Amino acid sequence: MRFGAPRSSSPSPVRGQIRRSTYGLRSRYEDTDSDAFDDSDTSEDSVSSSSSEDDYTSEPEHGLKKSLSKSQRSPEEMRQLEETIASIRLRTRHHDPYEEWEKQTRKEAFMTARKEQSMDISGFHELQERQRMEEAKKLAVQHEREMAAVQVKLNHLRLQQQEEERKLRDDWDLRQKRLWARIEMVIRQEEDKLAKRLADEQKKREEEERKRQEEELKRRLVEEKRRQEEERRRTEEEEKKRAEEEKKKKEEEEERLREEEERQKRERLEAEKQQREHVGLSTAEDDWKAARRNIKNLKSEMASVKANKQLKVEWGKWRRQIKPKIGQLTNDAAAIDRISQELLGIIQPPTGPHHPQIYLAILCSLAKDILLQAEIETTAEKHSAGPLAQVTFNILSTVSDFAEVFFAKLVQRVGGWPIPQIPPNKDFDGREWTDREERIKVMGFRKSGDRDGFESEADFTSRAAGIMRIYFSILKIVPMRGPLRPMFQLPRYWTWFARLLGERALLETVIAAQVMYTALDVMGHDALQIWGAQWVKMLALMYEGVTVGIGADKFIGGTSPEGKAARVRVQLEIERIMSGP
């Protein structure tokens, strides 16, 4: 409770003696409003009040006495002033129970309201969490149903796709068979047409010549005949002169292109010489010289063996055991392993090593028999190259000396095509060829009963393609024991094509197109799996060479009927490789 009426002067001597000032103290209502929600406010307020009272009791009281002593006031004024001070002091010390109860009630109501609010918020959050979990479960069940439906649809589509792929493969195989049959038929028809056209042209020329002679006999006029002769002679001379000029111009252009290519090749080789020597690579000319040097050494060693009767007899005994084993070879893994072990037993008998010359002669005989067998069987049936290549590979991977011997015999049989390289105008030691016949033999042509003494280009092409099929089949086999010599490693396949496409003179021959087709047929698709996009670029160059040309109206394989047929085979083989297995 608050009292506003001033109190009368107290008769108590204590109240009369103690005169305290309460100026500057806070009221109880101000304390109650500001500290209604703090439990410690009451005690602090008491301490503060007591301390404040002491302060205001001590300091202001001395100030008041001092001011009263100085001022001249009447007793009535002094009495009123003391009563006012006593009233203020009483008011500040009054304790109201109702106010205390109201303050405690407000505090408890606030705490109750805050607790209820906290419980409501917690319940609301729990309700939201339950709803969220239910929604998540519903979504998970719905997703599982949709995933199962999608999986069923995907399985159905996968089965449908597999069935379509199988049908497409069957249709593609049937199409390939029909295509190849049609190609072979077209080739035969073109050959028949060419032969017929040549016969018709010959017959037509004979008929024209006969008619011309009859007309000349009918005229019997010397002047007319002379005039015709002069005009014919003049026309022939003009045509001959024009043909010679065109031929000369064409030859000059070809010579210029050849010289430019040779210059670029020399510059490229010179620029790459240091790097090539650093990594141990060799040029085509280096490989050809090494093969020719080995051929010369082998011939010298074989001549010494043949001159020594005892060595010749020993060599003949082992040679007669080699040839039947190569002829008995079949496409059977057990037979291949058995014959390989028997041949290795001949080369390296368990009783002890051969005489060095006998050992070299046996390797030469084995290489020769393998190549002869390749000429006979592989030319007729290309699938027979697999077993023969496997046996050769087994010996190459076991007998280290056989690689150089076999490669030298390979170069001797087909010339520079295993490298590939055009035989230069000089031998490996700088010696000039004695005559044209020696250089033709170095190019790989064999003696025959023809008037020029050598086999035809068609026979040489067929024979070389069969031998080169063995070589490419060996490159296809992955070594299991360790790397072979560089000329029988897989990168040699890429090197072979890179060198061939860089030699225009080689590309214009019939054998180039035929051997190129053989190489693509053996492992063209495998090369695509190995070298990827780089091999596609190589195939693009070959495809351009057989379709568009290599410049100066020249094509890979030349313009002969055999070259055109081989060019078509190369084109179809490239298309087959790019279309997939």
Coordinates of C-alpha atoms in Angstrom, one line a residue:
M1 CA 0.0 0.0 0.0
R2 CA 1.1 3.6 -0.6
F3 CA 0.3 6.5 1.6
G4 CA 0.4 10.0 0.3
A5 CA -0.5 12.0 3.5
P6 CA 2.3 13.5 5.4
R7 CA 2.9 12.1 8.8
S8 CA 3.0 14.2 12.0
S9 CA 6.1 14.6 14.0
S10 CA 6.9 11.5 16.0
P11 CA 7.3 11.9 19.7
S12 CA 10.0 9.2 19.6
P13 CA 13.4 10.6 20.5
V14 CA 14.9 8.1 18.0
R15 CA 12.8 9.4 15.2
G16 CA 13.6 12.9 16.2
Q17 CA 17.3 12.3 16.3
I18 CA 17.7 10.3 13.1
R19 CA 17.1 12.4 10.1
R20 CA 17.7 10.6 6.9
S21 CA 17.4 11.8 3.3
T22 CA 15.9 9.4 0.7
Y23 CA 16.5 11.6 -2.3
G24 CA 17.7 9.6 -5.3
L25 CA 16.2 6.2 -4.1
R26 CA 13.9 4.1 -6.4
S27 CA 10.3 3.4 -5.5
R28 CA 9.1 0.0 -4.7
Y29 CA 6.8 0.0 -7.8
E30 CA 9.8 0.7 -10.0
D31 CA 11.6 -2.2 -8.4
T32 CA 8.6 -4.5 -8.8
D33 CA 8.0 -3.8 -12.5
S34 CA 11.6 -4.2 -13.6
D35 CA 12.4 -7.3 -11.5
A36 CA 9.1 -9.2 -11.6
F37 CA 10.7 -12.2 -13.4
D38 CA 13.9 -12.5 -11.4
D39 CA 14.1 -14.7 -8.2
S40 CA 17.1 -12.9 -6.9
D41 CA 15.7 -9.4 -7.2
T42 CA 14.2 -9.3 -3.7
S43 CA 17.5 -10.0 -2.0
E44 CA 19.4 -7.7 -4.2
D45 CA 16.8 -5.0 -3.8
S46 CA 17.1 -5.4 0.0
V47 CA 20.9 -5.1 -0.1
S48 CA 20.7 -2.2 -2.4
S49 CA 18.1 -0.5 -0.3
S50 CA 20.1 -1.0 2.9
S51 CA 23.3 0.2 1.3
S52 CA 21.4 3.2 -0.3
E53 CA 19.8 4.0 3.0
D54 CA 23.1 4.0 4.8
D55 CA 24.6 6.2 2.1
Y56 CA 21.7 8.7 2.1
T57 CA 21.5 8.5 5.9
S58 CA 25.2 9.4 6.3
E59 CA 26.1 11.9 3.7
P60 CA 22.9 13.9 3.1
E61 CA 22.3 14.2 6.9
H62 CA 25.6 16.0 7.4
G63 CA 24.9 18.2 4.4
L64 CA 21.4 19.0 5.8
K65 CA 22.8 20.0 9.2
K66 CA 25.4 22.1 7.5
S67 CA 22.7 23.8 5.3
L68 CA 20.5 24.3 8.3
S69 CA 23.3 25.8 10.2
K70 CA 24.0 28.3 7.5
S71 CA 20.4 29.2 6.6
Q72 CA 18.2 31.3 8.8
R73 CA 14.9 29.3 8.9
S74 CA 11.9 29.6 11.3
P75 CA 11.1 26.8 13.7
E76 CA 7.9 26.1 11.7
E77 CA 9.8 25.6 8.5
M78 CA 12.3 23.4 10.2
R79 CA 9.5 21.3 11.6
Q80 CA 7.8 20.9 8.2
L81 CA 11.0 20.0 6.6
E82 CA 11.7 17.3 9.2
E83 CA 8.2 15.9 8.8
T84 CA 8.6 15.7 5.1
I85 CA 11.9 13.9 5.4
A86 CA 10.3 11.5 8.0
S87 CA 7.4 10.8 5.7
I88 CA 9.7 10.0 2.8
R89 CA 11.8 7.7 4.9
L90 CA 8.6 5.9 6.1
R91 CA 7.4 5.5 2.6
T92 CA 10.6 4.0 1.4
R93 CA 10.7 1.4 4.2
H94 CA 7.0 0.3 3.9
H95 CA 6.4 -3.4 3.0
D96 CA 3.2 -4.3 1.1
P97 CA 2.2 -8.0 1.2
Y98 CA -0.3 -7.6 -1.7
E99 CA 2.4 -6.3 -4.0
E100 CA 4.6 -9.2 -3.0
W101 CA 1.8 -11.7 -3.8
E102 CA 1.0 -10.0 -7.1
K103 CA 4.6 -10.1 -8.1
Q104 CA 4.9 -13.8 -7.2
T105 CA 1.7 -14.6 -9.0
R106 CA 2.8 -12.9 -12.2
K107 CA 6.1 -14.8 -12.0
E108 CA 4.4 -18.2 -11.6
A109 CA 1.9 -17.4 -14.4
F110 CA 4.7 -16.6 -16.7
M111 CA 6.6 -19.8 -15.9
T112 CA 3.4 -21.9 -16.4
A113 CA 2.7 -20.2 -19.7
R114 CA 6.3 -20.7 -20.9
K115 CA 6.1 -24.4 -19.9
E116 CA 2.9 -24.9 -21.8
Q117 CA 4.2 -23.1 -24.8
S118 CA 7.4 -25.3 -24.8
M119 CA 5.2 -28.5 -24.5
D120 CA 3.0 -27.3 -27.4
I121 CA 6.0 -26.5 -29.6
S122 CA 7.6 -29.9 -28.8
G123 CA 4.3 -31.7 -29.6
F124 CA 4.0 -29.8 -32.9
H125 CA 7.6 -30.7 -33.9
E126 CA 7.0 -34.4 -33.0
L127 CA 3.8 -34.3 -35.2
Q128 CA 5.7 -32.7 -38.0
E129 CA 8.5 -35.4 -37.7
R130 CA 5.9 -38.2 -37.8
Q131 CA 4.2 -36.8 -40.9
R132 CA 7.6 -36.3 -42.6
M133 CA 8.6 -40.0 -41.8
E134 CA 5.3 -41.2 -43.1
E135 CA 5.7 -39.2 -46.3
A136 CA 9.2 -40.5 -46.7
K137 CA 8.1 -44.1 -46.3
K138 CA 5.3 -43.5 -48.9
L139 CA 7.8 -42.0 -51.3
A140 CA 10.3 -44.9 -50.8
V141 CA 7.6 -47.4 -51.5
Q142 CA 6.5 -45.5 -54.6
H143 CA 10.1 -45.2 -55.8
E144 CA 10.6 -49.0 -55.3
R145 CA 7.5 -49.7 -57.4
E146 CA 8.6 -47.4 -60.1
M147 CA 12.2 -48.8 -60.0
A148 CA 10.8 -52.3 -60.4
A149 CA 8.7 -51.2 -63.3
V150 CA 11.6 -49.5 -65.0
Q151 CA 13.8 -52.5 -64.4
V152 CA 11.2 -54.8 -66.0
K153 CA 11.0 -52.5 -69.0
L154 CA 14.8 -52.3 -69.3
N155 CA 15.0 -56.1 -69.2
H156 CA 12.4 -56.3 -71.9
L157 CA 14.2 -53.8 -74.0
R158 CA 17.5 -55.5 -73.5
L159 CA 16.1 -58.8 -74.7
Q160 CA 14.5 -57.1 -77.6
Q161 CA 17.8 -55.4 -78.5
Q162 CA 19.7 -58.7 -78.3
E163 CA 17.2 -60.3 -80.6
E164 CA 17.5 -57.5 -83.1
E165 CA 21.3 -57.6 -82.9
R166 CA 21.2 -61.3 -83.6
K167 CA 19.0 -60.8 -86.6
L168 CA 21.2 -58.0 -87.8
R169 CA 24.3 -60.2 -87.5
D170 CA 22.6 -63.0 -89.4
D171 CA 21.5 -60.6 -92.1
W172 CA 25.0 -59.1 -92.2
D173 CA 26.7 -62.5 -92.6
L174 CA 24.3 -63.4 -95.4
R175 CA 24.8 -60.1 -97.1
Q176 CA 28.6 -60.5 -96.8
K177 CA 28.4 -64.0 -98.4
R178 CA 26.2 -62.7 -101.2
L179 CA 28.5 -59.6 -101.6
W180 CA 31.6 -61.7 -101.9
A181 CA 30.0 -64.1 -104.3
R182 CA 28.8 -61.1 -106.4
I183 CA 32.3 -59.5 -106.2
E184 CA 33.9 -62.7 -107.4
M185 CA 31.4 -63.0 -110.2
V186 CA 32.0 -59.4 -111.2
I187 CA 35.7 -59.9 -111.2
R188 CA 35.3 -63.0 -113.5
Q189 CA 32.9 -61.0 -115.7
E190 CA 35.3 -58.1 -115.9
E191 CA 38.1 -60.5 -116.9
D192 CA 35.9 -62.2 -119.5
K193 CA 34.8 -58.8 -120.8
L194 CA 38.4 -57.6 -121.0
A195 CA 39.5 -60.7 -122.9
K196 CA 36.6 -60.4 -125.2
R197 CA 37.2 -56.7 -125.8
L198 CA 40.9 -57.3 -126.6
A199 CA 39.9 -60.0 -129.0
D200 CA 37.3 -57.8 -130.6
E201 CA 39.7 -54.9 -130.9
Q202 CA 42.3 -57.2 -132.5
K203 CA 39.7 -58.5 -134.9
K204 CA 38.5 -55.0 -135.7
R205 CA 42.1 -53.8 -136.3
E206 CA 42.6 -56.7 -138.7
E207 CA 39.4 -56.0 -140.5
E208 CA 40.2 -52.3 -140.8
E209 CA 43.7 -53.1 -142.1
R210 CA 42.2 -55.5 -144.7
K211 CA 39.7 -52.9 -145.9
R212 CA 42.4 -50.2 -146.1
Q213 CA 44.5 -52.5 -148.2
E214 CA 41.6 -53.3 -150.5
E215 CA 40.8 -49.6 -151.0
E216 CA 44.4 -48.8 -151.7
L217 CA 44.5 -51.6 -154.3
K218 CA 41.4 -50.4 -155.9
R219 CA 42.6 -46.8 -156.3
R220 CA 45.8 -47.8 -158.0
L221 CA 46.7 -44.2 -158.3
V222 CA 50.2 -43.5 -157.4
E223 CA 49.7 -39.8 -156.6
E224 CA 46.7 -40.5 -154.4
K225 CA 48.6 -43.2 -152.7
R226 CA 51.6 -40.9 -152.2
R227 CA 49.4 -38.2 -150.9
Q228 CA 47.7 -40.6 -148.4
E229 CA 51.1 -41.9 -147.4
E230 CA 52.4 -38.4 -146.8
E231 CA 49.4 -37.3 -144.9
R232 CA 49.4 -40.5 -142.9
R233 CA 53.1 -40.1 -142.2
R234 CA 52.6 -36.5 -141.2
T235 CA 49.7 -37.4 -138.9
E236 CA 51.7 -40.2 -137.3
E237 CA 54.6 -37.9 -136.8
E238 CA 52.4 -35.3 -135.2
E239 CA 50.7 -37.9 -133.0
K240 CA 54.1 -39.5 -132.2
K241 CA 55.5 -36.1 -131.4
R242 CA 52.5 -35.1 -129.2
A243 CA 52.6 -38.5 -127.5
E244 CA 56.4 -38.1 -126.9
E245 CA 55.8 -34.6 -125.5
E246 CA 53.1 -35.8 -123.2
K247 CA 55.1 -38.8 -122.2
K248 CA 58.1 -36.6 -121.6
K249 CA 56.0 -34.1 -119.6
K250 CA 54.5 -36.9 -117.6
E251 CA 57.9 -38.5 -116.9
E252 CA 59.3 -35.1 -115.9
E253 CA 56.3 -34.6 -113.5
E254 CA 56.7 -38.1 -112.1
E255 CA 60.5 -37.6 -111.8
R256 CA 59.9 -34.2 -110.0
L257 CA 57.4 -35.8 -107.6
R258 CA 59.8 -38.7 -107.0
E259 CA 62.7 -36.4 -106.4
E260 CA 60.6 -34.2 -104.1
E261 CA 59.5 -37.3 -102.1
E262 CA 63.0 -38.5 -101.9
R263 CA 64.2 -35.1 -100.7
Q264 CA 61.4 -35.0 -98.1
K265 CA 62.2 -38.5 -97.0
R266 CA 65.9 -37.8 -96.7
E267 CA 65.2 -34.6 -94.7
R268 CA 62.8 -36.4 -92.5
L269 CA 65.2 -39.3 -91.9
E270 CA 68.0 -36.9 -91.2
A271 CA 65.9 -34.9 -88.8
E272 CA 64.8 -38.1 -87.0
K273 CA 68.2 -39.7 -87.1
Q274 CA 69.3 -38.7 -83.6
Q275 CA 66.0 -39.6 -82.0
R276 CA 65.8 -42.9 -84.0
E277 CA 69.3 -43.8 -82.8
H278 CA 68.4 -42.9 -79.3
V279 CA 65.4 -45.3 -79.1
G280 CA 67.1 -48.0 -81.3
L281 CA 64.9 -47.8 -84.4
S282 CA 66.2 -48.5 -87.9
T283 CA 65.2 -47.3 -91.3
A284 CA 63.9 -49.5 -94.2
E285 CA 67.3 -49.1 -95.9
D286 CA 69.1 -50.3 -92.8
D287 CA 66.8 -53.3 -92.4
W288 CA 67.4 -54.2 -96.1
K289 CA 71.1 -53.9 -95.8
A290 CA 71.2 -56.0 -92.7
A291 CA 69.0 -58.7 -94.4
R292 CA 71.3 -58.7 -97.5
R293 CA 74.4 -58.9 -95.3
N294 CA 72.9 -62.0 -93.5
I295 CA 72.0 -63.5 -96.9
K296 CA 75.6 -63.1 -98.0
N297 CA 76.9 -64.7 -94.8
L298 CA 74.4 -67.6 -95.0
K299 CA 75.4 -68.3 -98.6
S300 CA 79.1 -68.3 -97.6
E301 CA 78.5 -70.7 -94.7
M302 CA 76.3 -73.0 -96.8
A303 CA 79.0 -73.1 -99.5
S304 CA 81.5 -74.2 -97.0
V305 CA 79.2 -76.9 -95.7
K306 CA 78.5 -78.2 -99.2
A307 CA 82.2 -78.2 -99.9
N308 CA 83.0 -80.4 -96.9
K309 CA 81.7 -83.9 -97.6
Q310 CA 81.4 -84.9 -93.9
L311 CA 79.5 -81.8 -93.0
K312 CA 77.3 -82.2 -96.1
V313 CA 76.4 -85.7 -95.1
E314 CA 75.6 -84.6 -91.5
W315 CA 73.5 -81.7 -92.7
G316 CA 71.6 -83.9 -95.2
K317 CA 70.6 -86.3 -92.5
W318 CA 69.0 -83.6 -90.4
R319 CA 67.5 -81.8 -93.4
R320 CA 65.6 -85.0 -94.5
Q321 CA 64.0 -85.1 -91.1
I322 CA 62.7 -81.5 -91.2
K323 CA 60.8 -81.6 -94.5
P324 CA 58.3 -84.4 -93.7
K325 CA 57.5 -82.8 -90.3
I326 CA 56.6 -79.5 -92.0
G327 CA 54.5 -81.4 -94.6
Q328 CA 52.5 -83.3 -91.8
L329 CA 51.4 -80.1 -90.1
T330 CA 47.6 -79.8 -89.5
N331 CA 45.4 -77.3 -87.7
D332 CA 45.4 -79.1 -84.4
A333 CA 47.0 -77.7 -81.2
A334 CA 48.4 -81.0 -80.2
A335 CA 49.9 -81.6 -83.6
I336 CA 51.4 -78.1 -83.6
D337 CA 53.0 -78.6 -80.2
R338 CA 54.3 -82.1 -81.1
I339 CA 55.9 -80.9 -84.4
S340 CA 57.3 -77.8 -82.7
Q341 CA 59.0 -80.0 -80.1
E342 CA 60.3 -82.4 -82.7
L343 CA 61.8 -79.6 -84.7
L344 CA 63.3 -78.1 -81.6
G345 CA 64.8 -81.5 -80.9
I346 CA 66.4 -81.5 -84.3
I347 CA 67.8 -78.0 -83.8
Q348 CA 68.9 -78.5 -80.2
P349 CA 69.4 -82.3 -79.8
P350 CA 69.6 -83.6 -76.2
T351 CA 72.9 -85.4 -77.0
G352 CA 74.6 -82.1 -77.4
P353 CA 74.8 -79.0 -79.6
H354 CA 75.6 -79.3 -83.3
H355 CA 78.7 -78.1 -85.1
P356 CA 78.3 -74.3 -85.6
Q357 CA 78.1 -74.7 -89.4
I358 CA 75.7 -77.6 -89.2
Y359 CA 73.6 -75.7 -86.7
L360 CA 73.4 -72.7 -89.1
A361 CA 72.7 -75.0 -92.1
I362 CA 69.8 -76.7 -90.2
L363 CA 68.3 -73.2 -89.5
C364 CA 68.6 -72.3 -93.2
S365 CA 66.9 -75.6 -94.2
L366 CA 64.1 -75.1 -91.7
A367 CA 63.4 -71.5 -92.9
K368 CA 63.5 -72.6 -96.5
D369 CA 61.0 -75.5 -95.9
I370 CA 58.6 -73.2 -94.0
L371 CA 58.6 -70.7 -96.9
L372 CA 58.2 -73.4 -99.5
Q373 CA 55.3 -74.8 -97.6
A374 CA 53.8 -71.4 -97.4
E375 CA 54.1 -70.9 -101.1
I376 CA 52.3 -74.3 -101.8
E377 CA 49.6 -74.3 -99.1
T378 CA 48.9 -70.7 -98.2
T379 CA 48.5 -69.6 -101.8
A380 CA 45.7 -72.3 -102.3
E381 CA 44.1 -72.0 -98.8
K382 CA 44.8 -69.0 -96.6
H383 CA 43.6 -70.7 -93.4
S384 CA 46.6 -73.0 -93.5
A385 CA 48.8 -70.1 -92.6
G386 CA 47.8 -70.3 -89.0
P387 CA 49.4 -73.6 -88.0
L388 CA 52.5 -72.9 -90.0
A389 CA 52.9 -69.5 -88.4
Q390 CA 52.3 -71.0 -84.9
V391 CA 55.1 -73.5 -85.4
T392 CA 57.4 -70.8 -86.8
F393 CA 56.6 -68.6 -83.8
N394 CA 57.3 -71.4 -81.4
I395 CA 60.8 -71.8 -82.9
L396 CA 61.4 -68.1 -83.0
S397 CA 60.5 -67.7 -79.4
T398 CA 62.8 -70.5 -78.4
V399 CA 65.8 -70.4 -80.7
S400 CA 67.2 -66.8 -80.7
D401 CA 69.4 -67.3 -83.8
F402 CA 66.5 -68.4 -86.0
A403 CA 65.0 -64.9 -86.3
E404 CA 67.8 -63.4 -88.4
V405 CA 68.1 -66.5 -90.5
F406 CA 64.3 -66.7 -91.2
F407 CA 64.0 -63.0 -92.0
A408 CA 67.0 -63.2 -94.3
K409 CA 65.5 -66.1 -96.2
L410 CA 62.2 -64.3 -96.2
V411 CA 63.8 -61.3 -97.9
Q412 CA 65.6 -63.6 -100.3
R413 CA 62.3 -65.3 -101.4
V414 CA 60.1 -62.1 -101.9
G415 CA 62.6 -59.3 -102.2
G416 CA 62.2 -56.2 -100.1
W417 CA 58.5 -56.6 -99.4
P418 CA 58.8 -57.8 -95.7
I419 CA 60.5 -54.5 -95.0
P420 CA 59.1 -53.0 -97.4
Q421 CA 61.9 -51.4 -99.5
I422 CA 62.7 -51.0 -103.2
P423 CA 66.1 -52.6 -103.8
P424 CA 68.5 -49.8 -104.4
N425 CA 70.9 -49.5 -107.4
K426 CA 73.8 -50.8 -105.2
D427 CA 74.2 -53.8 -102.9
F428 CA 74.6 -53.3 -99.1
D429 CA 78.4 -53.1 -99.5
G430 CA 78.2 -50.4 -102.2
R431 CA 78.8 -52.8 -105.1
E432 CA 77.0 -52.1 -108.3
W433 CA 74.8 -54.9 -109.7
T434 CA 76.6 -56.9 -112.3
D435 CA 73.6 -57.0 -114.7
R436 CA 69.8 -56.7 -114.8
E437 CA 69.3 -60.3 -114.0
E438 CA 71.0 -60.0 -110.6
R439 CA 68.9 -57.1 -109.6
I440 CA 65.7 -58.9 -110.6
K441 CA 66.7 -61.9 -108.5
V442 CA 67.3 -59.5 -105.6
M443 CA 63.8 -58.2 -106.0
G444 CA 62.5 -61.7 -105.3
F445 CA 61.7 -63.0 -108.8
R446 CA 62.5 -66.7 -109.5
K447 CA 63.9 -68.3 -112.6
S448 CA 61.4 -69.9 -115.0
G449 CA 61.1 -71.3 -118.5
D450 CA 59.8 -68.0 -120.0
R451 CA 61.7 -66.2 -122.7
D452 CA 62.9 -63.5 -120.3
G453 CA 64.0 -66.2 -117.8
F454 CA 61.9 -65.1 -114.8
E455 CA 58.4 -65.8 -113.5
S456 CA 55.5 -63.4 -114.4
E457 CA 54.4 -60.6 -112.2
A458 CA 51.1 -62.4 -111.5
D459 CA 52.9 -65.6 -110.3
F460 CA 55.3 -63.5 -108.2
T461 CA 52.4 -61.6 -106.7
S462 CA 50.5 -64.8 -105.7
R463 CA 53.6 -66.4 -104.3
A464 CA 54.7 -63.3 -102.3
A465 CA 51.2 -62.9 -100.9
G466 CA 51.2 -66.4 -99.6
I467 CA 54.6 -66.0 -97.9
M468 CA 53.7 -62.6 -96.5
R469 CA 50.5 -64.1 -95.0
I470 CA 52.8 -66.3 -92.8
Y471 CA 54.8 -63.2 -91.8
F472 CA 51.8 -61.2 -90.8
S473 CA 50.3 -64.2 -88.9
I474 CA 53.5 -64.4 -86.9
L475 CA 53.2 -60.7 -86.0
K476 CA 49.6 -61.4 -84.8
I477 CA 50.7 -63.9 -82.2
V478 CA 51.3 -62.5 -78.7
P479 CA 54.6 -63.8 -77.2
M480 CA 54.3 -65.6 -73.9
R481 CA 58.0 -66.1 -72.9
G482 CA 59.5 -62.7 -73.8
P483 CA 59.8 -60.2 -76.7
L484 CA 61.1 -61.5 -80.0
R485 CA 63.5 -59.7 -82.3
P486 CA 62.2 -56.3 -83.6
M487 CA 61.3 -57.7 -87.1
F488 CA 58.8 -60.1 -85.5
Q489 CA 57.2 -57.8 -82.9
L490 CA 53.7 -56.5 -83.2
P491 CA 54.7 -52.8 -83.8
R492 CA 56.4 -54.0 -87.1
Y493 CA 52.9 -54.3 -88.5
W494 CA 52.3 -50.5 -88.1
T495 CA 55.9 -49.8 -89.4
W496 CA 55.2 -51.9 -92.5
F497 CA 52.2 -49.9 -93.5
A498 CA 53.8 -46.6 -92.7
R499 CA 56.8 -47.4 -94.9
L500 CA 54.6 -48.7 -97.7
L501 CA 52.4 -45.6 -97.8
G502 CA 55.5 -43.4 -98.0
E503 CA 56.9 -45.1 -101.1
R504 CA 55.0 -44.1 -104.3
A505 CA 57.0 -46.4 -106.5
L506 CA 55.9 -49.4 -104.4
L507 CA 52.3 -48.4 -104.2
E508 CA 52.0 -48.3 -108.0
T509 CA 52.8 -52.0 -108.3
V510 CA 50.2 -54.8 -108.4
I511 CA 51.9 -56.7 -105.6
A512 CA 51.5 -53.7 -103.3
A513 CA 47.7 -53.9 -103.4
Q514 CA 47.7 -57.7 -103.1
V515 CA 50.1 -57.8 -100.1
M516 CA 48.2 -54.9 -98.5
Y517 CA 45.0 -56.8 -98.8
T518 CA 46.7 -59.9 -97.3
A519 CA 47.9 -57.8 -94.3
L520 CA 44.5 -56.3 -93.7
D521 CA 42.8 -59.7 -94.0
V522 CA 45.2 -61.2 -91.4
M523 CA 44.9 -58.6 -88.6
G524 CA 43.3 -55.5 -89.9
H525 CA 40.5 -55.6 -87.4
D526 CA 42.9 -56.5 -84.5
A527 CA 44.9 -53.5 -85.4
L528 CA 41.8 -51.3 -85.0
Q529 CA 41.4 -52.7 -81.5
I530 CA 45.0 -52.0 -80.7
W531 CA 45.7 -48.6 -82.2
G532 CA 42.2 -47.1 -82.4
A533 CA 41.8 -43.7 -84.0
Q534 CA 45.4 -43.7 -85.3
W535 CA 44.7 -46.9 -87.3
V536 CA 41.5 -45.4 -88.6
K537 CA 43.7 -42.5 -90.1
M538 CA 46.0 -45.2 -91.7
L539 CA 43.0 -46.9 -93.2
A540 CA 41.7 -43.6 -94.5
L541 CA 45.0 -43.0 -96.4
M542 CA 44.8 -46.5 -97.9
Y543 CA 41.1 -46.0 -98.8
E544 CA 41.9 -42.7 -100.5
G545 CA 44.7 -44.4 -102.4
V546 CA 42.4 -47.1 -103.9
T547 CA 39.4 -44.8 -104.6
V548 CA 40.7 -41.3 -105.2
G549 CA 44.3 -42.0 -106.1
I550 CA 47.8 -41.1 -104.8
G551 CA 48.3 -38.2 -107.2
A552 CA 49.2 -37.7 -110.9
D553 CA 46.2 -40.0 -111.8
K554 CA 47.9 -42.9 -110.1
F555 CA 46.2 -45.5 -107.9
I556 CA 47.4 -48.2 -105.5
G557 CA 48.0 -51.3 -107.6
G558 CA 48.4 -49.6 -110.9
T559 CA 46.1 -49.8 -113.9
S560 CA 46.4 -53.4 -114.9
P561 CA 43.4 -55.8 -114.5
E562 CA 45.2 -57.6 -111.7
G563 CA 45.9 -54.3 -110.0
K564 CA 42.3 -53.2 -110.2
A565 CA 41.1 -56.5 -108.8
A566 CA 43.5 -56.3 -105.9
R567 CA 42.5 -52.6 -105.3
V568 CA 38.8 -53.6 -105.1
R569 CA 39.8 -56.3 -102.5
V570 CA 41.6 -53.7 -100.4
Q571 CA 38.6 -51.3 -100.6
L572 CA 36.2 -54.0 -99.5
E573 CA 38.4 -55.2 -96.7
I574 CA 38.8 -51.7 -95.3
E575 CA 35.0 -51.3 -95.4
R576 CA 34.6 -54.6 -93.6
I577 CA 37.1 -53.6 -90.9
M578 CA 35.3 -50.2 -90.3
S579 CA 31.9 -51.9 -90.3
G580 CA 32.8 -54.1 -87.3
P581 CA 33.5 -57.8 -86.7

